N, C-alpha and C. Protein backbone atom coordinates (compact mmCIF):
# COMPACT_ATOMS: atom_id res chain seq x y z
N MET A 1 -56.43 9.63 90.94
CA MET A 1 -55.26 9.11 90.26
C MET A 1 -55.63 8.83 88.81
N ALA A 2 -54.91 9.41 87.90
CA ALA A 2 -55.18 9.21 86.47
C ALA A 2 -54.69 7.84 86.03
N MET A 3 -55.42 7.26 85.10
CA MET A 3 -55.05 5.95 84.58
C MET A 3 -54.44 6.12 83.21
N VAL A 4 -53.25 5.59 82.99
CA VAL A 4 -52.56 5.69 81.71
C VAL A 4 -52.83 4.41 80.94
N LEU A 5 -53.33 4.55 79.71
CA LEU A 5 -53.60 3.40 78.87
C LEU A 5 -52.56 3.29 77.77
N ASN A 6 -52.24 2.10 77.41
CA ASN A 6 -51.37 1.85 76.26
C ASN A 6 -52.04 2.47 75.05
N SER A 7 -51.30 3.27 74.27
CA SER A 7 -51.90 3.97 73.13
C SER A 7 -52.40 3.02 72.06
N LYS A 8 -51.88 1.80 72.00
CA LYS A 8 -52.33 0.83 71.00
C LYS A 8 -53.57 0.08 71.46
N LEU A 9 -53.88 0.14 72.75
CA LEU A 9 -55.00 -0.62 73.29
C LEU A 9 -56.32 -0.33 72.60
N PRO A 10 -56.73 0.95 72.40
CA PRO A 10 -58.01 1.19 71.72
C PRO A 10 -58.05 0.60 70.31
N VAL A 11 -56.95 0.67 69.58
CA VAL A 11 -56.91 0.12 68.23
C VAL A 11 -57.08 -1.39 68.27
N VAL A 12 -56.35 -2.03 69.19
CA VAL A 12 -56.44 -3.49 69.33
C VAL A 12 -57.85 -3.89 69.74
N LEU A 13 -58.41 -3.19 70.72
CA LEU A 13 -59.77 -3.51 71.17
C LEU A 13 -60.78 -3.32 70.05
N ASN A 14 -60.67 -2.22 69.31
CA ASN A 14 -61.59 -1.99 68.20
C ASN A 14 -61.50 -3.10 67.17
N ALA A 15 -60.28 -3.48 66.81
CA ALA A 15 -60.11 -4.56 65.82
C ALA A 15 -60.68 -5.86 66.34
N LEU A 16 -60.41 -6.18 67.60
CA LEU A 16 -60.93 -7.40 68.20
C LEU A 16 -62.45 -7.40 68.23
N LEU A 17 -63.03 -6.29 68.63
CA LEU A 17 -64.49 -6.21 68.70
C LEU A 17 -65.14 -6.36 67.33
N VAL A 18 -64.55 -5.75 66.31
CA VAL A 18 -65.11 -5.86 64.96
C VAL A 18 -65.12 -7.32 64.52
N VAL A 19 -63.99 -8.00 64.71
CA VAL A 19 -63.90 -9.41 64.31
C VAL A 19 -64.87 -10.25 65.12
N LEU A 20 -64.91 -10.01 66.41
CA LEU A 20 -65.74 -10.84 67.27
C LEU A 20 -67.23 -10.63 67.02
N LEU A 21 -67.61 -9.40 66.82
CA LEU A 21 -69.03 -9.14 66.57
C LEU A 21 -69.45 -9.59 65.18
N ALA A 22 -68.50 -9.73 64.28
CA ALA A 22 -68.84 -10.21 62.93
C ALA A 22 -69.42 -11.61 62.96
N ILE A 23 -69.03 -12.40 63.97
CA ILE A 23 -69.59 -13.75 64.05
C ILE A 23 -70.78 -13.81 65.00
N SER A 24 -71.15 -12.67 65.58
CA SER A 24 -72.31 -12.63 66.46
C SER A 24 -73.54 -12.05 65.75
N GLY A 25 -74.56 -11.28 66.46
CA GLY A 25 -75.76 -10.62 65.87
C GLY A 25 -76.87 -10.17 66.81
N VAL A 26 -78.21 -10.88 67.17
CA VAL A 26 -79.31 -10.35 68.00
C VAL A 26 -79.61 -11.30 69.16
N CYS A 27 -79.50 -10.82 70.34
CA CYS A 27 -79.63 -11.70 71.50
C CYS A 27 -80.98 -11.52 72.15
N LEU A 28 -81.56 -12.61 72.58
CA LEU A 28 -82.83 -12.56 73.29
C LEU A 28 -82.67 -11.86 74.64
N VAL A 29 -81.44 -11.71 75.08
CA VAL A 29 -81.19 -11.13 76.39
C VAL A 29 -81.76 -9.73 76.48
N SER A 30 -81.39 -8.83 75.55
CA SER A 30 -81.97 -7.49 75.64
C SER A 30 -82.00 -6.73 74.33
N GLY A 31 -81.91 -7.37 73.22
CA GLY A 31 -82.10 -6.66 71.97
C GLY A 31 -80.96 -6.79 71.00
N SER A 32 -80.99 -5.92 70.00
CA SER A 32 -80.03 -5.94 68.92
C SER A 32 -78.67 -5.45 69.40
N VAL A 33 -77.65 -6.28 69.20
CA VAL A 33 -76.30 -5.94 69.62
C VAL A 33 -75.46 -5.71 68.38
N SER A 34 -74.69 -4.61 68.39
CA SER A 34 -73.85 -4.29 67.24
C SER A 34 -72.60 -3.59 67.74
N TYR A 35 -71.81 -3.12 66.80
CA TYR A 35 -70.59 -2.39 67.09
C TYR A 35 -70.52 -1.23 66.11
N ASP A 36 -70.33 0.00 66.61
CA ASP A 36 -70.34 1.18 65.73
C ASP A 36 -68.94 1.75 65.48
N HIS A 37 -67.92 0.95 65.56
CA HIS A 37 -66.52 1.32 65.37
C HIS A 37 -65.95 2.10 66.55
N LYS A 38 -66.74 2.32 67.57
CA LYS A 38 -66.24 2.94 68.80
C LYS A 38 -66.71 2.19 70.03
N ALA A 39 -67.88 1.60 69.94
CA ALA A 39 -68.45 0.97 71.13
C ALA A 39 -69.47 -0.10 70.75
N ILE A 40 -69.75 -0.95 71.69
CA ILE A 40 -70.84 -1.91 71.53
C ILE A 40 -72.14 -1.14 71.69
N THR A 41 -73.10 -1.45 70.85
CA THR A 41 -74.42 -0.83 70.97
C THR A 41 -75.47 -1.91 71.18
N ILE A 42 -76.45 -1.59 71.99
CA ILE A 42 -77.60 -2.47 72.20
C ILE A 42 -78.82 -1.63 71.89
N ASN A 43 -79.60 -2.10 70.93
CA ASN A 43 -80.77 -1.36 70.45
C ASN A 43 -80.39 0.06 70.05
N GLY A 44 -79.22 0.19 69.40
CA GLY A 44 -78.77 1.48 68.88
C GLY A 44 -78.12 2.40 69.90
N GLN A 45 -78.06 2.01 71.15
CA GLN A 45 -77.48 2.85 72.20
C GLN A 45 -76.14 2.28 72.65
N ARG A 46 -75.12 3.14 72.72
CA ARG A 46 -73.83 2.69 73.23
C ARG A 46 -73.97 2.26 74.68
N ARG A 47 -73.28 1.17 75.00
CA ARG A 47 -73.35 0.64 76.37
C ARG A 47 -71.96 0.28 76.86
N ILE A 48 -71.74 0.50 78.10
CA ILE A 48 -70.57 -0.05 78.78
C ILE A 48 -71.09 -1.28 79.50
N LEU A 49 -70.56 -2.42 79.11
CA LEU A 49 -71.00 -3.68 79.70
C LEU A 49 -70.03 -4.11 80.79
N LEU A 50 -70.57 -4.54 81.90
CA LEU A 50 -69.75 -5.04 82.99
C LEU A 50 -69.70 -6.56 82.89
N SER A 51 -68.49 -7.10 82.93
CA SER A 51 -68.36 -8.55 82.81
C SER A 51 -67.52 -9.12 83.94
N GLY A 52 -67.72 -10.40 84.15
CA GLY A 52 -66.93 -11.15 85.12
C GLY A 52 -66.82 -12.58 84.65
N SER A 53 -65.84 -13.27 85.16
CA SER A 53 -65.57 -14.63 84.71
C SER A 53 -66.17 -15.68 85.63
N ILE A 54 -66.72 -16.70 85.01
CA ILE A 54 -67.07 -17.94 85.69
C ILE A 54 -66.46 -19.05 84.85
N HIS A 55 -65.55 -19.79 85.44
CA HIS A 55 -64.91 -20.91 84.74
C HIS A 55 -65.72 -22.17 85.05
N TYR A 56 -66.57 -22.55 84.11
CA TYR A 56 -67.53 -23.63 84.34
C TYR A 56 -66.90 -24.93 84.85
N PRO A 57 -65.69 -25.35 84.41
CA PRO A 57 -65.17 -26.62 84.91
C PRO A 57 -64.72 -26.57 86.37
N ARG A 58 -64.63 -25.38 86.94
CA ARG A 58 -64.17 -25.26 88.32
C ARG A 58 -65.30 -25.43 89.33
N SER A 59 -66.49 -25.67 88.84
CA SER A 59 -67.63 -25.92 89.73
C SER A 59 -68.50 -26.98 89.08
N THR A 60 -69.50 -27.42 89.80
CA THR A 60 -70.38 -28.46 89.26
C THR A 60 -71.56 -27.81 88.55
N PRO A 61 -72.18 -28.53 87.62
CA PRO A 61 -73.36 -27.98 86.94
C PRO A 61 -74.47 -27.58 87.92
N GLU A 62 -74.54 -28.25 89.05
CA GLU A 62 -75.55 -27.90 90.05
C GLU A 62 -75.28 -26.53 90.67
N MET A 63 -74.04 -26.10 90.66
CA MET A 63 -73.66 -24.80 91.23
C MET A 63 -73.84 -23.66 90.25
N TRP A 64 -73.88 -23.96 88.96
CA TRP A 64 -73.89 -22.91 87.94
C TRP A 64 -75.04 -21.92 88.07
N PRO A 65 -76.30 -22.37 88.24
CA PRO A 65 -77.39 -21.37 88.31
C PRO A 65 -77.18 -20.35 89.43
N ASP A 66 -76.73 -20.80 90.60
CA ASP A 66 -76.52 -19.88 91.71
C ASP A 66 -75.36 -18.93 91.44
N LEU A 67 -74.28 -19.44 90.87
CA LEU A 67 -73.14 -18.58 90.53
C LEU A 67 -73.54 -17.52 89.52
N ILE A 68 -74.30 -17.92 88.52
CA ILE A 68 -74.75 -16.99 87.48
C ILE A 68 -75.70 -15.95 88.08
N GLN A 69 -76.62 -16.39 88.92
CA GLN A 69 -77.56 -15.47 89.55
C GLN A 69 -76.84 -14.46 90.44
N LYS A 70 -75.85 -14.92 91.17
CA LYS A 70 -75.08 -13.99 92.02
C LYS A 70 -74.32 -12.98 91.17
N ALA A 71 -73.81 -13.42 90.04
CA ALA A 71 -73.12 -12.49 89.13
C ALA A 71 -74.10 -11.43 88.63
N LYS A 72 -75.30 -11.86 88.28
CA LYS A 72 -76.32 -10.93 87.80
C LYS A 72 -76.71 -9.95 88.91
N GLU A 73 -76.94 -10.47 90.09
CA GLU A 73 -77.30 -9.61 91.22
C GLU A 73 -76.18 -8.63 91.57
N GLY A 74 -74.95 -9.01 91.26
CA GLY A 74 -73.80 -8.14 91.49
C GLY A 74 -73.64 -7.07 90.43
N GLY A 75 -74.52 -7.06 89.43
CA GLY A 75 -74.50 -6.01 88.42
C GLY A 75 -73.83 -6.36 87.11
N LEU A 76 -73.46 -7.61 86.92
CA LEU A 76 -72.81 -7.97 85.66
C LEU A 76 -73.82 -8.09 84.52
N ASP A 77 -73.36 -7.73 83.33
CA ASP A 77 -74.14 -7.88 82.10
C ASP A 77 -73.66 -9.08 81.29
N VAL A 78 -72.37 -9.40 81.45
CA VAL A 78 -71.70 -10.39 80.61
C VAL A 78 -70.94 -11.37 81.49
N ILE A 79 -71.08 -12.65 81.18
CA ILE A 79 -70.24 -13.68 81.80
C ILE A 79 -69.21 -14.09 80.77
N GLN A 80 -67.95 -13.96 81.13
CA GLN A 80 -66.92 -14.45 80.23
C GLN A 80 -66.41 -15.78 80.77
N THR A 81 -66.14 -16.67 79.84
CA THR A 81 -65.62 -17.97 80.24
C THR A 81 -64.63 -18.47 79.22
N TYR A 82 -63.61 -19.11 79.72
CA TYR A 82 -62.64 -19.78 78.86
C TYR A 82 -63.21 -21.12 78.41
N VAL A 83 -62.70 -21.61 77.29
CA VAL A 83 -62.96 -22.98 76.86
C VAL A 83 -61.65 -23.73 77.07
N PHE A 84 -61.67 -24.69 77.96
CA PHE A 84 -60.46 -25.39 78.37
C PHE A 84 -60.19 -26.58 77.46
N TRP A 85 -59.29 -26.38 76.50
CA TRP A 85 -59.00 -27.37 75.47
C TRP A 85 -58.62 -28.71 76.09
N ASN A 86 -57.78 -28.70 77.11
CA ASN A 86 -57.32 -29.97 77.68
C ASN A 86 -58.45 -30.76 78.33
N GLY A 87 -59.46 -30.10 78.80
CA GLY A 87 -60.61 -30.79 79.36
C GLY A 87 -61.56 -31.31 78.30
N HIS A 88 -61.64 -30.59 77.20
CA HIS A 88 -62.58 -30.97 76.13
C HIS A 88 -61.99 -31.94 75.11
N GLU A 89 -60.68 -32.00 75.00
CA GLU A 89 -60.05 -32.94 74.07
C GLU A 89 -58.86 -33.60 74.77
N PRO A 90 -59.13 -34.50 75.72
CA PRO A 90 -58.05 -35.11 76.49
C PRO A 90 -57.12 -36.00 75.65
N ALA A 91 -57.60 -36.47 74.53
CA ALA A 91 -56.79 -37.24 73.57
C ALA A 91 -57.16 -36.73 72.18
N PRO A 92 -56.24 -36.81 71.23
CA PRO A 92 -56.53 -36.27 69.89
C PRO A 92 -57.82 -36.83 69.30
N GLY A 93 -58.74 -35.91 68.98
CA GLY A 93 -60.00 -36.30 68.35
C GLY A 93 -61.02 -36.93 69.28
N LYS A 94 -60.72 -37.03 70.57
CA LYS A 94 -61.64 -37.59 71.58
C LYS A 94 -62.17 -36.43 72.41
N TYR A 95 -63.44 -36.10 72.18
CA TYR A 95 -64.01 -34.91 72.80
C TYR A 95 -64.88 -35.25 74.00
N TYR A 96 -64.92 -34.32 74.94
CA TYR A 96 -65.69 -34.51 76.16
C TYR A 96 -66.42 -33.21 76.48
N PHE A 97 -67.75 -33.28 76.53
CA PHE A 97 -68.59 -32.11 76.84
C PHE A 97 -69.70 -32.51 77.81
N GLN A 98 -69.34 -33.18 78.88
CA GLN A 98 -70.31 -33.63 79.87
C GLN A 98 -69.90 -33.12 81.25
N GLY A 99 -70.80 -33.29 82.23
CA GLY A 99 -70.49 -32.92 83.60
C GLY A 99 -70.01 -31.48 83.70
N ASN A 100 -68.90 -31.28 84.39
CA ASN A 100 -68.33 -29.94 84.57
C ASN A 100 -67.91 -29.30 83.25
N TYR A 101 -67.79 -30.11 82.20
CA TYR A 101 -67.35 -29.62 80.90
C TYR A 101 -68.51 -29.44 79.91
N ASP A 102 -69.73 -29.37 80.40
CA ASP A 102 -70.89 -29.19 79.52
C ASP A 102 -71.04 -27.71 79.17
N LEU A 103 -70.24 -27.29 78.23
CA LEU A 103 -70.19 -25.88 77.83
C LEU A 103 -71.53 -25.37 77.33
N VAL A 104 -72.22 -26.15 76.53
CA VAL A 104 -73.52 -25.72 75.98
C VAL A 104 -74.52 -25.49 77.11
N LYS A 105 -74.58 -26.41 78.05
CA LYS A 105 -75.51 -26.25 79.18
C LYS A 105 -75.18 -24.97 79.96
N PHE A 106 -73.89 -24.74 80.20
CA PHE A 106 -73.49 -23.54 80.93
C PHE A 106 -73.94 -22.27 80.21
N ILE A 107 -73.69 -22.21 78.92
CA ILE A 107 -74.06 -21.01 78.15
C ILE A 107 -75.57 -20.82 78.13
N LYS A 108 -76.32 -21.90 78.01
CA LYS A 108 -77.78 -21.79 78.02
C LYS A 108 -78.29 -21.30 79.38
N LEU A 109 -77.63 -21.68 80.46
CA LEU A 109 -78.02 -21.18 81.78
C LEU A 109 -77.74 -19.68 81.90
N VAL A 110 -76.63 -19.23 81.33
CA VAL A 110 -76.33 -17.80 81.32
C VAL A 110 -77.42 -17.06 80.55
N GLN A 111 -77.81 -17.61 79.41
CA GLN A 111 -78.87 -17.00 78.60
C GLN A 111 -80.19 -16.95 79.38
N GLN A 112 -80.53 -18.03 80.04
CA GLN A 112 -81.78 -18.06 80.82
C GLN A 112 -81.79 -17.00 81.91
N ALA A 113 -80.62 -16.65 82.42
CA ALA A 113 -80.52 -15.61 83.45
C ALA A 113 -80.59 -14.20 82.87
N GLY A 114 -80.61 -14.10 81.53
CA GLY A 114 -80.71 -12.79 80.89
C GLY A 114 -79.38 -12.07 80.75
N LEU A 115 -78.29 -12.82 80.70
CA LEU A 115 -76.97 -12.23 80.56
C LEU A 115 -76.35 -12.60 79.22
N TYR A 116 -75.35 -11.83 78.82
CA TYR A 116 -74.59 -12.12 77.61
C TYR A 116 -73.39 -12.99 77.95
N VAL A 117 -72.74 -13.53 76.90
CA VAL A 117 -71.55 -14.36 77.07
C VAL A 117 -70.41 -13.82 76.21
N HIS A 118 -69.24 -13.79 76.80
CA HIS A 118 -67.99 -13.53 76.09
C HIS A 118 -67.24 -14.86 76.14
N LEU A 119 -67.19 -15.56 75.02
CA LEU A 119 -66.60 -16.90 74.94
C LEU A 119 -65.14 -16.80 74.55
N ARG A 120 -64.27 -17.20 75.45
CA ARG A 120 -62.83 -17.13 75.24
C ARG A 120 -62.33 -18.53 74.90
N ILE A 121 -62.25 -18.82 73.61
CA ILE A 121 -62.01 -20.17 73.11
C ILE A 121 -60.58 -20.65 73.36
N GLY A 122 -59.68 -19.78 73.60
CA GLY A 122 -58.29 -20.20 73.76
C GLY A 122 -57.58 -20.06 72.43
N PRO A 123 -56.67 -20.90 72.08
CA PRO A 123 -56.35 -22.19 72.66
C PRO A 123 -55.60 -22.09 73.98
N TYR A 124 -54.80 -21.05 74.16
CA TYR A 124 -54.11 -20.85 75.43
C TYR A 124 -55.01 -20.01 76.32
N VAL A 125 -55.24 -20.46 77.55
CA VAL A 125 -56.13 -19.71 78.43
C VAL A 125 -55.45 -19.20 79.69
N CYS A 126 -54.28 -19.71 79.99
CA CYS A 126 -53.60 -19.39 81.25
C CYS A 126 -54.54 -19.75 82.39
N ALA A 127 -55.24 -18.79 82.98
CA ALA A 127 -56.27 -19.02 84.00
C ALA A 127 -55.77 -19.87 85.17
N GLU A 128 -54.45 -19.84 85.40
CA GLU A 128 -53.88 -20.67 86.46
C GLU A 128 -54.35 -22.11 86.31
N TRP A 129 -54.35 -22.57 85.07
CA TRP A 129 -54.84 -23.89 84.68
C TRP A 129 -53.66 -24.69 84.14
N ASN A 130 -53.60 -25.96 84.46
CA ASN A 130 -52.48 -26.80 84.02
C ASN A 130 -52.16 -26.61 82.55
N PHE A 131 -50.90 -26.36 82.27
CA PHE A 131 -50.38 -26.26 80.91
C PHE A 131 -51.11 -25.17 80.10
N GLY A 132 -51.69 -24.18 80.81
CA GLY A 132 -52.39 -23.09 80.13
C GLY A 132 -53.62 -23.53 79.36
N GLY A 133 -54.12 -24.72 79.68
CA GLY A 133 -55.29 -25.25 78.98
C GLY A 133 -54.95 -26.08 77.75
N PHE A 134 -53.67 -26.10 77.37
CA PHE A 134 -53.29 -26.95 76.24
C PHE A 134 -53.38 -28.41 76.66
N PRO A 135 -53.86 -29.28 75.79
CA PRO A 135 -53.81 -30.71 76.11
C PRO A 135 -52.35 -31.19 76.06
N VAL A 136 -51.97 -32.05 76.98
CA VAL A 136 -50.59 -32.51 77.06
C VAL A 136 -50.15 -33.20 75.77
N TRP A 137 -51.06 -33.91 75.12
CA TRP A 137 -50.70 -34.63 73.89
C TRP A 137 -50.20 -33.68 72.79
N LEU A 138 -50.57 -32.42 72.89
CA LEU A 138 -50.20 -31.45 71.87
C LEU A 138 -48.67 -31.30 71.75
N LYS A 139 -47.98 -31.39 72.89
CA LYS A 139 -46.53 -31.17 72.87
C LYS A 139 -45.78 -32.30 72.15
N TYR A 140 -46.45 -33.40 71.89
CA TYR A 140 -45.81 -34.53 71.21
C TYR A 140 -46.00 -34.51 69.69
N ILE A 141 -46.65 -33.49 69.19
CA ILE A 141 -46.81 -33.37 67.73
C ILE A 141 -45.48 -32.87 67.15
N PRO A 142 -44.94 -33.61 66.19
CA PRO A 142 -43.64 -33.23 65.62
C PRO A 142 -43.64 -31.81 65.05
N GLY A 143 -42.60 -31.06 65.43
CA GLY A 143 -42.40 -29.72 64.89
C GLY A 143 -43.26 -28.63 65.49
N ILE A 144 -44.08 -28.95 66.48
CA ILE A 144 -45.00 -27.94 67.02
C ILE A 144 -44.25 -26.93 67.90
N ILE A 145 -44.61 -25.68 67.74
CA ILE A 145 -44.13 -24.60 68.60
C ILE A 145 -45.38 -23.82 69.01
N PHE A 146 -45.67 -23.83 70.29
CA PHE A 146 -46.91 -23.23 70.80
C PHE A 146 -46.95 -21.72 70.62
N ARG A 147 -48.15 -21.23 70.37
CA ARG A 147 -48.46 -19.80 70.36
C ARG A 147 -47.61 -19.03 69.37
N THR A 148 -47.36 -19.62 68.23
CA THR A 148 -46.56 -18.97 67.18
C THR A 148 -47.23 -19.20 65.84
N ASN A 149 -46.68 -18.57 64.83
CA ASN A 149 -47.14 -18.78 63.46
C ASN A 149 -46.48 -20.05 62.93
N ASN A 150 -46.86 -21.17 63.54
CA ASN A 150 -46.25 -22.47 63.29
C ASN A 150 -47.31 -23.38 62.68
N GLY A 151 -47.00 -23.98 61.53
CA GLY A 151 -47.97 -24.81 60.83
C GLY A 151 -48.63 -25.88 61.68
N PRO A 152 -47.87 -26.74 62.36
CA PRO A 152 -48.51 -27.78 63.17
C PRO A 152 -49.39 -27.20 64.29
N PHE A 153 -48.92 -26.11 64.92
CA PHE A 153 -49.72 -25.50 65.98
C PHE A 153 -51.00 -24.90 65.42
N LYS A 154 -50.86 -24.14 64.33
CA LYS A 154 -52.05 -23.50 63.74
C LYS A 154 -53.07 -24.54 63.28
N ALA A 155 -52.62 -25.64 62.72
CA ALA A 155 -53.55 -26.68 62.25
C ALA A 155 -54.35 -27.25 63.42
N GLN A 156 -53.68 -27.55 64.53
CA GLN A 156 -54.38 -28.10 65.69
C GLN A 156 -55.31 -27.06 66.33
N MET A 157 -54.81 -25.83 66.45
CA MET A 157 -55.60 -24.76 67.06
C MET A 157 -56.84 -24.46 66.23
N GLN A 158 -56.67 -24.41 64.92
CA GLN A 158 -57.82 -24.12 64.04
C GLN A 158 -58.85 -25.24 64.10
N ARG A 159 -58.39 -26.48 64.17
CA ARG A 159 -59.31 -27.61 64.24
C ARG A 159 -60.16 -27.52 65.51
N PHE A 160 -59.51 -27.26 66.65
CA PHE A 160 -60.25 -27.18 67.91
C PHE A 160 -61.17 -25.96 67.92
N THR A 161 -60.67 -24.82 67.49
CA THR A 161 -61.49 -23.60 67.46
C THR A 161 -62.71 -23.80 66.58
N LYS A 162 -62.52 -24.40 65.41
CA LYS A 162 -63.65 -24.67 64.51
C LYS A 162 -64.66 -25.60 65.17
N LYS A 163 -64.18 -26.60 65.89
CA LYS A 163 -65.07 -27.52 66.61
C LYS A 163 -65.97 -26.74 67.57
N ILE A 164 -65.39 -25.84 68.33
CA ILE A 164 -66.16 -25.07 69.31
C ILE A 164 -67.12 -24.11 68.61
N VAL A 165 -66.65 -23.37 67.62
CA VAL A 165 -67.51 -22.42 66.90
C VAL A 165 -68.67 -23.16 66.24
N ASP A 166 -68.38 -24.28 65.58
CA ASP A 166 -69.45 -25.06 64.94
C ASP A 166 -70.46 -25.57 65.96
N MET A 167 -69.99 -25.97 67.13
CA MET A 167 -70.90 -26.43 68.19
C MET A 167 -71.80 -25.30 68.65
N MET A 168 -71.24 -24.12 68.84
CA MET A 168 -72.03 -22.97 69.28
C MET A 168 -73.06 -22.60 68.21
N LYS A 169 -72.65 -22.64 66.95
CA LYS A 169 -73.59 -22.35 65.85
C LYS A 169 -74.70 -23.38 65.78
N ALA A 170 -74.35 -24.66 65.93
CA ALA A 170 -75.35 -25.73 65.86
C ALA A 170 -76.39 -25.58 66.96
N GLU A 171 -75.98 -25.05 68.10
CA GLU A 171 -76.90 -24.84 69.23
C GLU A 171 -77.56 -23.46 69.18
N ARG A 172 -77.23 -22.68 68.15
CA ARG A 172 -77.79 -21.35 67.95
C ARG A 172 -77.48 -20.43 69.15
N LEU A 173 -76.24 -20.43 69.55
CA LEU A 173 -75.85 -19.67 70.73
C LEU A 173 -75.18 -18.34 70.42
N TYR A 174 -74.87 -18.10 69.15
CA TYR A 174 -74.31 -16.79 68.80
C TYR A 174 -75.43 -15.76 68.74
N GLU A 175 -75.09 -14.55 69.06
CA GLU A 175 -76.07 -13.47 69.15
C GLU A 175 -76.85 -13.29 67.85
N SER A 176 -76.21 -13.48 66.72
CA SER A 176 -76.91 -13.33 65.44
C SER A 176 -77.97 -14.41 65.23
N GLN A 177 -77.91 -15.46 66.05
CA GLN A 177 -78.87 -16.56 65.97
C GLN A 177 -79.90 -16.48 67.10
N GLY A 178 -79.84 -15.43 67.90
CA GLY A 178 -80.74 -15.31 69.04
C GLY A 178 -80.13 -15.80 70.34
N GLY A 179 -78.86 -16.11 70.32
CA GLY A 179 -78.18 -16.62 71.51
C GLY A 179 -77.48 -15.52 72.30
N PRO A 180 -76.84 -15.88 73.40
CA PRO A 180 -76.23 -14.89 74.28
C PRO A 180 -74.78 -14.54 73.97
N ILE A 181 -74.11 -15.27 73.07
CA ILE A 181 -72.68 -15.02 72.83
C ILE A 181 -72.52 -13.77 71.96
N ILE A 182 -72.03 -12.69 72.58
CA ILE A 182 -71.82 -11.44 71.84
C ILE A 182 -70.36 -11.25 71.46
N LEU A 183 -69.47 -11.96 72.10
CA LEU A 183 -68.04 -11.89 71.78
C LEU A 183 -67.45 -13.29 71.81
N SER A 184 -66.62 -13.59 70.83
CA SER A 184 -65.80 -14.80 70.84
C SER A 184 -64.37 -14.35 70.66
N GLN A 185 -63.48 -14.98 71.38
CA GLN A 185 -62.09 -14.53 71.37
C GLN A 185 -61.19 -15.74 71.27
N ILE A 186 -60.14 -15.62 70.45
CA ILE A 186 -59.10 -16.63 70.48
C ILE A 186 -57.86 -16.02 71.10
N GLU A 187 -57.09 -16.88 71.73
CA GLU A 187 -55.87 -16.53 72.46
C GLU A 187 -56.25 -15.77 73.73
N ASN A 188 -55.37 -15.82 74.69
CA ASN A 188 -55.61 -15.23 75.99
C ASN A 188 -55.47 -13.72 75.86
């Protein structure tokens, strides 16, 4: 059975990959990662990477090593995970990154297993998660319209996204810093 792809999909994927890899670079996992305008390359060779999702807040930190190992044994190269805004910022400016929400610990465990990370920052994650991962307090911001070119929404989204990106950079988790994150994505 032939598979029909949306004709815009390759263009969108190429644009997304260029932007995402621009904030990445060289991973200890298996070498130099780049993008050649057609494909991801590792050590100069085009690769098709197999990925699967592990949503870190849906399990305990004690479960993470086994989940990651099973993903690796199943043939995955990349673990993709959402960043759940409502779990990390339950109140405006009040951040939580402990327990099931210890994003840095989760990513470091993926790196220790020799896998890459595709970090899906959101802000909207869907993922069958309450309110799509948006914090409830967000809807009370005057004039906000979610997932649009709306000033109040963009200001809040950019603030949270910057918080996550800066945290990943501070921990040296982007591929250009020797970390496992080869892709970062905003929006679902």
